[in-house]
Coordinates of C-alpha atoms in Angstrom, one line a residue:
P10 CA 27.9 33.0 -94.3
R11 CA 29.9 31.4 -91.4
S12 CA 26.8 29.5 -90.2
V13 CA 26.3 27.5 -93.4
V14 CA 30.1 26.6 -93.6
R15 CA 30.0 25.3 -90.0
R16 CA 26.8 23.3 -90.8
Q17 CA 28.3 21.5 -93.8
H18 CA 31.6 21.0 -91.8
H19 CA 29.5 19.5 -88.9
K20 CA 27.6 17.2 -91.5
R21 CA 30.9 15.8 -93.0
H22 CA 32.2 15.1 -89.6
C23 CA 29.0 13.2 -88.5
T24 CA 29.1 11.2 -91.8
C25 CA 32.8 10.2 -91.3
T26 CA 32.2 9.3 -87.8
K27 CA 29.2 7.1 -88.8
E28 CA 31.0 5.4 -91.3
A29 CA 34.0 4.8 -88.9
K30 CA 31.7 3.2 -86.4
H31 CA 30.2 1.0 -89.2
E32 CA 33.7 -0.2 -90.4
R33 CA 34.6 -1.1 -86.5
R34 CA 31.2 -2.9 -86.0
F35 CA 32.0 -5.0 -89.3
E36 CA 35.3 -5.8 -88.2
A37 CA 34.2 -6.8 -85.0
R38 CA 31.5 -9.1 -86.3
I39 CA 33.8 -10.7 -88.7
G40 CA 36.4 -11.2 -86.1
V41 CA 39.4 -8.9 -86.9
V42 CA 42.2 -9.2 -84.2
G43 CA 44.7 -6.5 -84.6
S44 CA 46.0 -6.1 -87.8
V45 CA 45.6 -9.7 -88.9
H46 CA 42.6 -10.4 -91.1
A47 CA 40.2 -13.3 -90.4
D48 CA 40.8 -15.0 -93.7
R49 CA 44.2 -15.8 -92.4
I50 CA 43.4 -17.2 -89.0
D51 CA 41.9 -20.6 -88.1
M52 CA 39.3 -20.1 -85.7
L53 CA 38.5 -22.3 -82.5
L54 CA 35.2 -22.0 -80.5
L55 CA 35.6 -22.8 -76.8
F56 CA 32.2 -24.1 -75.7
E57 CA 31.4 -25.2 -72.0
T58 CA 28.8 -27.7 -71.0
A59 CA 27.5 -29.4 -68.0
A60 CA 29.7 -32.6 -68.8
G61 CA 33.0 -30.8 -70.0
F62 CA 34.8 -28.4 -72.1
G63 CA 34.4 -28.7 -75.8
L64 CA 36.6 -27.1 -78.6
F65 CA 35.1 -26.6 -82.0
K66 CA 36.8 -25.8 -85.3
V67 CA 35.1 -23.4 -87.6
L68 CA 35.1 -25.0 -91.1
D69 CA 33.4 -22.0 -93.0
E70 CA 34.6 -18.8 -91.7
G71 CA 33.3 -16.7 -94.5
K72 CA 29.7 -17.6 -93.5
V73 CA 30.7 -16.4 -90.0
R74 CA 32.0 -13.4 -91.4
E75 CA 29.4 -12.5 -93.9
E76 CA 26.1 -13.8 -92.5
K77 CA 24.2 -11.9 -89.8
D78 CA 21.9 -14.6 -88.9
L79 CA 23.6 -18.0 -88.2
G80 CA 20.8 -19.5 -86.6
K81 CA 19.5 -20.7 -89.8
Y82 CA 22.5 -23.1 -90.5
F83 CA 22.1 -24.8 -87.1
S84 CA 18.4 -25.7 -87.9
T85 CA 19.6 -29.3 -88.8
S86 CA 22.3 -31.3 -87.8
D87 CA 23.8 -31.4 -91.5
G88 CA 24.0 -27.6 -91.5
A89 CA 25.8 -27.5 -88.2
N90 CA 28.3 -30.2 -89.2
K91 CA 29.2 -28.1 -92.3
L92 CA 29.9 -25.1 -90.1
V93 CA 31.7 -26.5 -87.1
K94 CA 33.5 -29.6 -86.2
L95 CA 34.5 -31.1 -82.8
K96 CA 38.3 -31.0 -82.4
A97 CA 38.7 -31.9 -78.6
F98 CA 36.6 -32.7 -75.6
S99 CA 37.5 -32.5 -71.9
K100 CA 34.9 -34.5 -69.7
F101 CA 34.4 -33.7 -66.0
D102 CA 35.0 -36.8 -63.6
N103 CA 32.4 -35.8 -61.1
T104 CA 29.9 -33.0 -60.1
T105 CA 32.3 -31.2 -57.8
D106 CA 34.9 -30.6 -60.8
A107 CA 31.9 -29.5 -62.9
L108 CA 30.9 -26.9 -60.2
A109 CA 34.5 -25.7 -59.6
A110 CA 34.9 -25.2 -63.4
A111 CA 31.5 -23.3 -63.6
T112 CA 32.0 -21.1 -60.6
A113 CA 35.4 -20.0 -62.2
L114 CA 33.8 -19.3 -65.6
V115 CA 31.0 -17.3 -63.8
D116 CA 33.7 -15.3 -62.0
S117 CA 35.8 -15.0 -65.3
K118 CA 38.7 -17.0 -63.9
L119 CA 40.8 -19.6 -65.6
S120 CA 40.7 -22.7 -63.9
K121 CA 43.6 -25.5 -63.8
G122 CA 41.5 -27.9 -66.0
L123 CA 40.7 -25.4 -68.6
K124 CA 44.5 -24.2 -68.7
K125 CA 45.6 -27.7 -69.2
F126 CA 43.2 -28.3 -71.9
L127 CA 43.9 -25.2 -73.9
K128 CA 47.7 -25.6 -73.7
K129 CA 47.1 -29.0 -75.0
N130 CA 44.9 -28.4 -78.0
V131 CA 45.5 -24.8 -78.9
G132 CA 48.3 -23.7 -80.9
E133 CA 48.6 -20.9 -83.4
E134 CA 44.7 -20.7 -83.8
T135 CA 42.5 -17.7 -82.6
L136 CA 40.2 -18.8 -80.0
A137 CA 36.6 -17.5 -79.8
L138 CA 35.1 -17.1 -76.3
A139 CA 31.6 -15.7 -75.0
D140 CA 33.6 -13.8 -72.2
S141 CA 35.9 -11.1 -73.0
K142 CA 37.5 -11.0 -69.6
L143 CA 38.3 -14.7 -69.6
G144 CA 39.7 -14.0 -73.2
S145 CA 42.2 -11.1 -71.8
I146 CA 43.2 -13.6 -68.9
V147 CA 43.9 -16.5 -71.6
K148 CA 46.0 -13.9 -73.6
D149 CA 48.0 -12.8 -70.8
K150 CA 48.8 -16.2 -69.3
L151 CA 48.9 -18.5 -72.3
G152 CA 49.7 -16.1 -75.3
I153 CA 46.7 -17.0 -77.4
D154 CA 44.8 -14.6 -79.5
C155 CA 41.1 -14.3 -78.5
I156 CA 37.7 -13.1 -79.9
A157 CA 34.8 -12.2 -77.9
N158 CA 32.1 -10.4 -79.9
G159 CA 28.3 -10.9 -81.2
S160 CA 29.0 -13.4 -83.8
V161 CA 30.8 -15.7 -81.3
L162 CA 27.9 -15.5 -79.0
E163 CA 25.4 -16.4 -81.9
L164 CA 27.7 -19.3 -82.9
A165 CA 27.8 -20.6 -79.5
R166 CA 24.0 -20.5 -79.4
G167 CA 23.9 -22.4 -82.5
V168 CA 26.2 -25.0 -81.1
R169 CA 24.2 -25.4 -78.0
S170 CA 21.1 -26.2 -79.9
Q171 CA 22.8 -29.1 -82.0
L172 CA 25.2 -30.5 -79.3
S173 CA 24.0 -34.0 -79.3
A174 CA 24.6 -34.1 -82.8
L175 CA 28.0 -32.5 -83.1
V176 CA 29.5 -34.5 -79.9
S177 CA 29.4 -38.2 -80.5
E178 CA 29.4 -38.9 -76.9
F179 CA 26.2 -37.3 -76.2
S180 CA 24.3 -39.1 -79.0
G181 CA 21.1 -40.3 -77.8
Q182 CA 21.6 -38.8 -74.1
D183 CA 19.5 -36.2 -72.5
L184 CA 21.6 -33.6 -71.1
S185 CA 18.9 -31.7 -69.3
P186 CA 19.2 -33.7 -66.0
M187 CA 23.0 -33.0 -65.9
S188 CA 22.5 -29.2 -66.8
L189 CA 19.6 -29.2 -64.0
G190 CA 21.9 -30.6 -61.2
L191 CA 24.8 -28.4 -62.2
A192 CA 22.3 -25.2 -62.3
H193 CA 21.3 -26.4 -58.5
S194 CA 24.7 -26.5 -57.4
L195 CA 25.7 -23.3 -59.0
S196 CA 22.7 -21.7 -57.4
R197 CA 23.7 -22.8 -53.9
Y198 CA 27.2 -21.4 -54.4
K199 CA 25.9 -18.2 -55.7
L200 CA 23.6 -17.7 -53.0
K201 CA 26.3 -18.7 -50.4
F202 CA 24.1 -21.5 -49.3
S203 CA 25.3 -24.9 -48.3
P204 CA 23.1 -28.1 -47.3
E205 CA 25.8 -28.9 -44.6
K206 CA 24.9 -25.6 -43.1
V207 CA 21.3 -26.4 -42.1
D208 CA 21.1 -25.3 -38.4
T209 CA 17.5 -26.7 -38.1
M210 CA 18.9 -30.2 -37.7
I211 CA 20.7 -29.1 -34.5
I212 CA 17.8 -27.3 -33.1
Q213 CA 15.7 -30.4 -33.5
A214 CA 18.5 -32.7 -32.1
I215 CA 19.3 -30.7 -29.2
G216 CA 15.4 -30.4 -28.3
L217 CA 15.1 -34.3 -28.6
L218 CA 18.2 -34.8 -26.6
D219 CA 16.8 -32.9 -23.7
D220 CA 13.5 -34.7 -23.8
L221 CA 15.3 -37.8 -24.1
D222 CA 17.1 -37.1 -20.9
K223 CA 14.0 -36.3 -19.0
E224 CA 12.3 -39.5 -20.1
L225 CA 15.2 -41.5 -19.4
N226 CA 15.6 -40.2 -15.8
T227 CA 11.9 -40.6 -15.5
Y228 CA 12.0 -44.3 -16.5
A229 CA 15.2 -45.2 -14.5
M230 CA 13.8 -43.8 -11.4
R231 CA 10.7 -45.7 -11.9
A232 CA 12.7 -49.0 -12.5
R233 CA 14.7 -48.5 -9.3
E234 CA 11.6 -47.8 -7.2
W235 CA 9.5 -50.9 -8.8
Y236 CA 12.6 -53.4 -8.5
G237 CA 13.4 -51.7 -5.0
W238 CA 10.7 -53.5 -3.4
H239 CA 12.5 -56.8 -4.3
F240 CA 16.0 -55.9 -3.8
P241 CA 16.2 -52.5 -2.0
E242 CA 20.0 -52.6 -1.2
M243 CA 20.7 -52.6 -4.9
S244 CA 19.9 -49.0 -5.3
K245 CA 22.8 -47.9 -3.2
I246 CA 25.3 -50.3 -4.4
V247 CA 24.8 -49.7 -8.3
T248 CA 24.4 -45.9 -8.8
D249 CA 24.4 -45.7 -12.6
N250 CA 21.0 -46.0 -14.0
V251 CA 22.0 -47.9 -17.2
D252 CA 24.1 -50.5 -15.2
Y253 CA 21.3 -50.8 -12.9
A254 CA 18.9 -51.9 -15.8
K255 CA 21.5 -54.1 -17.3
T256 CA 22.1 -55.8 -13.9
V257 CA 18.2 -56.2 -13.4
K258 CA 17.9 -57.6 -16.9
L259 CA 20.6 -60.1 -16.5
M260 CA 20.1 -61.2 -12.9
G261 CA 16.2 -61.3 -12.8
T262 CA 15.3 -62.0 -9.0
R263 CA 17.8 -61.6 -6.3
E264 CA 18.1 -65.5 -6.0
C265 CA 20.2 -65.8 -9.0
A266 CA 22.7 -63.1 -8.2
A267 CA 25.0 -65.6 -6.7
K268 CA 25.2 -67.8 -9.9
T269 CA 25.2 -64.7 -12.4
D270 CA 28.5 -63.3 -13.9
F271 CA 28.4 -59.5 -13.8
S272 CA 31.9 -58.9 -15.0
D273 CA 30.8 -57.4 -18.3
I274 CA 28.6 -54.8 -16.2
L275 CA 30.1 -54.0 -13.1
P276 CA 33.6 -53.9 -11.5
E277 CA 34.7 -56.8 -9.1
E278 CA 34.2 -54.8 -6.0
V279 CA 30.8 -53.7 -6.8
E280 CA 30.0 -57.5 -8.0
T281 CA 31.0 -59.1 -4.7
E282 CA 29.1 -56.4 -2.7
L283 CA 26.0 -57.1 -4.7
K284 CA 26.2 -60.7 -4.3
D285 CA 26.6 -60.5 -0.5
A286 CA 23.7 -58.0 -0.3
S287 CA 21.4 -60.4 -2.3
I288 CA 21.7 -63.1 0.4
I289 CA 20.8 -60.9 3.4
S290 CA 18.3 -58.7 1.5
M291 CA 15.2 -57.4 3.2
G292 CA 13.0 -57.1 0.1
T293 CA 9.7 -58.8 -0.9
E294 CA 9.1 -61.5 -2.9
I295 CA 7.8 -61.0 -6.5
N296 CA 6.2 -63.4 -9.1
E297 CA 7.2 -64.1 -12.7
M298 CA 4.7 -61.8 -14.1
D299 CA 6.0 -58.9 -12.1
M300 CA 9.6 -59.6 -12.9
L301 CA 8.7 -59.7 -16.9
N302 CA 7.2 -56.1 -16.7
I303 CA 10.2 -54.8 -14.9
I304 CA 12.7 -56.5 -17.2
Q305 CA 10.5 -54.8 -20.2
L306 CA 11.1 -51.4 -18.3
C307 CA 14.7 -52.1 -18.2
D308 CA 14.9 -52.7 -21.9
Q309 CA 13.5 -49.3 -22.5
V310 CA 15.9 -47.7 -20.5
I311 CA 18.6 -49.5 -22.2
S312 CA 17.3 -48.7 -25.7
L313 CA 16.8 -45.1 -24.9
S314 CA 20.2 -44.6 -23.6
E315 CA 21.7 -46.3 -26.6
Y316 CA 19.7 -43.9 -28.9
R317 CA 20.8 -40.9 -26.9
T318 CA 24.5 -41.9 -27.3
Q319 CA 23.9 -42.0 -31.2
L320 CA 21.9 -38.8 -31.1
F321 CA 24.8 -37.1 -29.2
E322 CA 27.2 -38.4 -31.9
Y323 CA 25.2 -37.0 -34.4
L324 CA 24.9 -33.7 -32.9
K325 CA 28.5 -33.8 -32.3
S326 CA 29.2 -34.2 -36.1
R327 CA 26.8 -31.5 -37.2
M328 CA 28.1 -28.9 -34.7
N329 CA 31.6 -29.4 -35.9
A330 CA 30.4 -29.1 -39.6
I331 CA 28.1 -25.9 -39.0
A332 CA 29.8 -24.1 -36.2
P333 CA 33.4 -25.4 -35.3
N334 CA 34.7 -22.3 -33.7
L335 CA 31.9 -22.1 -31.3
T336 CA 32.1 -25.9 -30.7
V337 CA 35.8 -25.5 -29.6
L338 CA 35.1 -22.4 -27.2
V339 CA 31.8 -23.7 -25.5
G340 CA 31.3 -27.3 -26.5
E341 CA 28.6 -29.2 -28.4
L342 CA 25.8 -29.0 -26.1
V343 CA 26.1 -25.5 -25.0
G344 CA 26.7 -24.4 -28.5
A345 CA 23.5 -26.1 -29.8
R346 CA 21.5 -24.8 -27.0
L347 CA 22.6 -21.1 -27.9
I348 CA 21.6 -21.7 -31.5
A349 CA 18.4 -23.4 -30.6
H350 CA 17.4 -20.5 -28.2
A351 CA 18.5 -17.7 -30.7
G352 CA 16.5 -19.7 -33.4
S353 CA 19.3 -19.9 -36.1
L354 CA 22.9 -19.4 -36.4
I355 CA 22.4 -16.2 -38.5
N356 CA 20.1 -15.0 -35.7
L357 CA 22.7 -15.8 -33.1
A358 CA 25.5 -14.0 -35.1
K359 CA 23.2 -10.8 -34.9
H360 CA 23.3 -10.8 -31.1
P361 CA 26.1 -8.5 -29.4
A362 CA 28.5 -10.2 -26.9
S363 CA 26.6 -8.6 -24.0
T364 CA 23.2 -10.6 -25.3
V365 CA 25.1 -14.0 -25.7
Q366 CA 26.6 -13.7 -22.2
I367 CA 23.0 -13.8 -20.6
L368 CA 20.9 -15.7 -23.3
G369 CA 18.9 -18.1 -21.4
A370 CA 18.6 -15.9 -18.4
E371 CA 16.0 -13.3 -19.5
K372 CA 13.5 -13.9 -16.5
A373 CA 16.2 -13.1 -14.1
L374 CA 17.4 -10.0 -16.1
F375 CA 13.7 -8.6 -16.2
R376 CA 13.3 -9.3 -12.6
A377 CA 16.4 -7.5 -11.5
L378 CA 15.5 -4.4 -13.8
K379 CA 12.2 -4.6 -12.3
T380 CA 13.1 -4.5 -8.8
K381 CA 16.4 -2.8 -9.3
H382 CA 18.8 -5.4 -8.2
E383 CA 21.9 -6.8 -9.8
T384 CA 21.6 -8.1 -13.3
P385 CA 22.6 -12.0 -13.9
K386 CA 26.3 -12.4 -15.2
Y387 CA 25.5 -15.6 -17.3
G388 CA 23.0 -17.7 -18.8
L389 CA 23.6 -20.7 -21.0
I390 CA 27.0 -20.0 -21.2
Y391 CA 27.4 -20.9 -17.6
H392 CA 27.7 -24.6 -18.2
A393 CA 30.8 -24.0 -20.5
S394 CA 33.9 -25.8 -19.4
L395 CA 35.9 -22.8 -19.1
I396 CA 33.5 -21.1 -16.8
G397 CA 33.0 -24.3 -14.7
Q398 CA 36.8 -24.8 -14.1
S399 CA 37.1 -21.0 -12.8
A400 CA 36.8 -20.1 -9.3
P401 CA 33.2 -18.5 -8.2
K402 CA 34.6 -14.9 -7.9
F403 CA 35.9 -15.1 -11.5
K404 CA 33.1 -16.7 -13.1
G405 CA 31.4 -13.3 -14.0
K406 CA 34.7 -12.0 -15.7
I407 CA 35.5 -15.2 -17.4
S408 CA 32.1 -15.3 -18.7
R409 CA 32.3 -11.7 -20.2
V410 CA 35.5 -12.6 -21.9
L411 CA 34.2 -15.9 -23.2
A412 CA 31.1 -14.2 -24.6
A413 CA 33.1 -11.6 -26.4
K414 CA 35.2 -14.5 -28.0
C415 CA 32.0 -16.4 -28.8
S416 CA 30.3 -13.6 -30.6
L417 CA 33.4 -13.3 -33.0
A418 CA 33.4 -17.1 -33.4
I419 CA 29.6 -17.3 -34.2
R420 CA 29.9 -14.7 -36.8
V421 CA 32.9 -16.5 -38.5
D422 CA 30.8 -19.8 -38.7
A423 CA 27.6 -18.2 -39.9
L424 CA 29.3 -16.0 -42.7
S425 CA 32.3 -17.8 -43.6
D426 CA 33.0 -21.0 -46.1
S427 CA 36.2 -22.2 -44.2
P428 CA 35.4 -25.5 -42.4
D429 CA 38.6 -25.1 -40.0
A430 CA 38.3 -23.7 -36.4
T431 CA 41.6 -21.8 -36.2
I432 CA 39.7 -18.6 -34.7
G433 CA 38.0 -20.9 -32.1
I434 CA 41.3 -22.2 -31.0
E435 CA 43.2 -19.0 -30.8
N436 CA 40.1 -17.5 -28.8
R437 CA 40.3 -20.5 -26.3
A438 CA 43.8 -20.1 -25.7
K439 CA 43.3 -16.3 -25.0
V440 CA 40.4 -17.0 -22.7
E441 CA 42.7 -19.7 -20.7
A442 CA 45.5 -17.1 -20.5
R443 CA 43.1 -14.6 -19.0
L444 CA 41.8 -17.3 -16.5
R445 CA 45.3 -18.1 -15.6
Q446 CA 46.2 -14.4 -15.1
L447 CA 43.2 -14.1 -12.7
E448 CA 44.2 -17.2 -10.7
G449 CA 47.8 -16.1 -10.6
K450 CA 46.8 -12.7 -9.0
A451 CA 44.6 -14.6 -6.4
L452 CA 47.5 -17.0 -5.5
G453 CA 50.0 -14.2 -4.9
A454 CA 47.6 -12.4 -2.6
L455 CA 47.0 -15.7 -0.7
S456 CA 50.6 -16.5 -0.5
A457 CA 51.3 -13.0 1.0
R458 CA 48.7 -13.2 3.6
K459 CA 49.8 -16.8 4.5
S460 CA 53.4 -15.4 5.2
G461 CA 52.1 -12.4 7.1
T462 CA 54.4 -10.2 5.3
D463 CA 53.4 -7.7 2.4
P464 CA 55.4 -7.7 -0.7
Q465 CA 58.5 -5.3 0.0
K466 CA 58.2 -2.1 -1.6
Y467 CA 60.9 0.4 -2.8
D468 CA 62.7 1.9 0.1
K469 CA 64.9 4.9 -0.6
F470 CA 66.8 4.2 2.6
R471 CA 69.1 1.6 1.5
S472 CA 72.5 0.9 2.6
P473 CA 75.1 2.4 -0.1
E474 CA 77.4 -0.5 0.3
T475 CA 74.8 -3.2 -0.3
P476 CA 71.7 -1.5 -2.1
G477 CA 70.0 -4.6 -2.3
V478 CA 69.5 -4.9 1.4
V479 CA 66.8 -2.7 2.9
T480 CA 67.9 -0.9 6.0
T481 CA 65.8 0.0 9.0
P482 CA 63.7 3.2 8.4
R483 CA 64.9 6.3 10.3
A484 CA 62.5 7.2 13.4
Y485 CA 61.2 10.5 13.6
N486 CA 62.6 12.6 16.5
V487 CA 60.0 14.4 18.3
E488 CA 62.5 16.1 20.7
G489 CA 64.4 17.8 17.9
D490 CA 61.4 20.1 17.1
I491 CA 61.1 23.6 18.4
A492 CA 58.0 25.7 18.7
L493 CA 58.2 29.4 18.6
E494 CA 55.7 31.6 20.4
T495 CA 54.2 34.4 18.3
P496 CA 52.3 37.1 20.0
K497 CA 49.0 35.8 18.7
S498 CA 49.8 32.5 20.4
A499 CA 50.4 34.4 23.6
E500 CA 47.0 36.3 23.6
G501 CA 45.4 33.2 22.9
K502 CA 46.9 31.6 26.2
E503 CA 45.9 34.6 28.2
K504 CA 42.3 34.4 27.0
K505 CA 42.1 30.7 27.9
E506 CA 43.3 31.4 31.4
K507 CA 40.8 34.1 32.0
K508 CA 38.1 31.9 30.9
E509 CA 39.3 29.1 33.2
K510 CA 39.4 31.5 36.2
K511 CA 35.7 32.7 35.4
D512 CA 34.5 29.3 35.2
K513 CA 36.1 28.0 38.7
S514 CA 34.6 31.2 40.3
E515 CA 31.1 30.6 38.8
K516 CA 31.6 26.9 40.2
K517 CA 32.4 28.1 43.6
E518 CA 29.4 30.6 43.9
K519 CA 26.9 27.9 42.9
K520 CA 28.2 25.5 45.3
R521 CA 28.0 28.3 48.2
K522 CA 24.5 29.2 47.0
S523 CA 23.2 25.6 47.4
R524 CA 24.9 25.3 50.8
S525 CA 23.1 28.3 52.0
T526 CA 19.6 27.1 50.8
E527 CA 20.4 23.7 52.6
D528 CA 21.0 25.8 56.0
G529 CA 17.6 27.6 55.6
T530 CA 18.0 30.8 53.9
P531 CA 14.8 31.4 51.5
K532 CA 15.0 30.1 48.2
E533 CA 12.9 32.5 46.5
K534 CA 15.5 35.5 46.7
G535 CA 18.2 32.7 45.5
S536 CA 15.7 31.7 42.6
E537 CA 14.9 35.4 41.9
S538 CA 18.8 36.0 41.6
E539 CA 19.3 33.2 39.2
K540 CA 16.6 34.4 37.1
K541 CA 18.2 37.9 37.0
K542 CA 21.5 36.1 36.2
K543 CA 19.8 34.1 33.1
K544 CA 18.4 37.3 31.8
K545 CA 21.8 39.0 31.9
R546 CA 23.3 36.1 30.0
E547 CA 20.6 36.1 27.5
K548 CA 21.1 39.8 26.9
E549 CA 25.0 39.3 26.7

């Protein structure tokens, strides 16, 4: 029957396909490349380590071709040396090179160091690789035949287990710390996490900087008030707090001012004024113990100001490393305060431009929404130099433009790996151009007002000989108009005349009646007649 024939044919086809698959697997396991058999090919194994690239020559290819379990040959160092032998080794110079090579291998890319190494040491041999994608790239760029199959992976696993015995440079050394360091570096790269991008340091630094400003201001005011009892005129002469503290420390009591040289601290004019004021000062006398405590307080002011300078430089460097584009737009302090207010750079990148614009003015915003007043136009971004140099009426527009550019710069800083600030520089130039445009419009309007004449508009009445000169506009001739009377207009005029006549007659009658009442005629009849007339008018 036909069904039996079909079954037999299907069984033959299945057995043929199974045999073909078994042959392909066997050829792949023993390492056949194209039409060339593995017996005629010298095989080299590329093996990457945390210290560098190694190239091993396979001594006994028959065992690799025949044996399924190659792990038993790598159980001892002698067995491993009989199967493979080191041909060349390229050592990494530092951790950065190792990380670059490892990341290239993870992404299946051919690095420059590996390309030079293979060109130098591989000729007509076949190269055994663990990554098939990298093998195709090597074959395309260098013309080297490559193998990537299960036997190669098993061979590489055995080489890794006996690496210290196969490579003489690693004999007696522990490779685990080197491998662990490279693994940590590679993990940071894969997670897109860089220790240089830690914004927690910025948050702590800007918080400490604000606290230092408060404490420094309190200490300086206390020193001025304390020493002011002895030398009150000095507070108006020396305005800077740090210079005031240095002057007090150097001078001591005011009697020593004439003998002290203040050239390193104060300008000549201020120095002469200070010395003159010390002679005629109205302050009280203080003893040595009081002066000692005042000098100690001045030391605190000086040390705090120096530490604040160091902290600001540290904050500057961290901001340039973490958020270079934001720093170019708004500066180090404003950028750090925005990051601290949002909690982190990633959280700040999630905010839209409208939120960045009013960040820091939440109380004013909710108060305005509650009372139905105007919402604030800016928050922390108000202290940026671009907004500070704009006119008061343009601050809202410039803050909106700057917030839009800042939101783009923050996202670039948070999500990209490039340390340059090209986007920030371009956006700052755009904001400055917008500011110049607004100021130019305002200047044009002011110049027109000062001159007393508005800018000349287009006039179609120009002289044909000299079209650039505007002629005097033609005046409207009222006498040239002619009004034609229609029958409707004539009827309207007649009605108006009749009404005017009636009004005049009514006025005359009222006057006559008023006179008659004054002469002695009864008022009741007149009043009754008036009531009758009112009723008639109401009926009409």
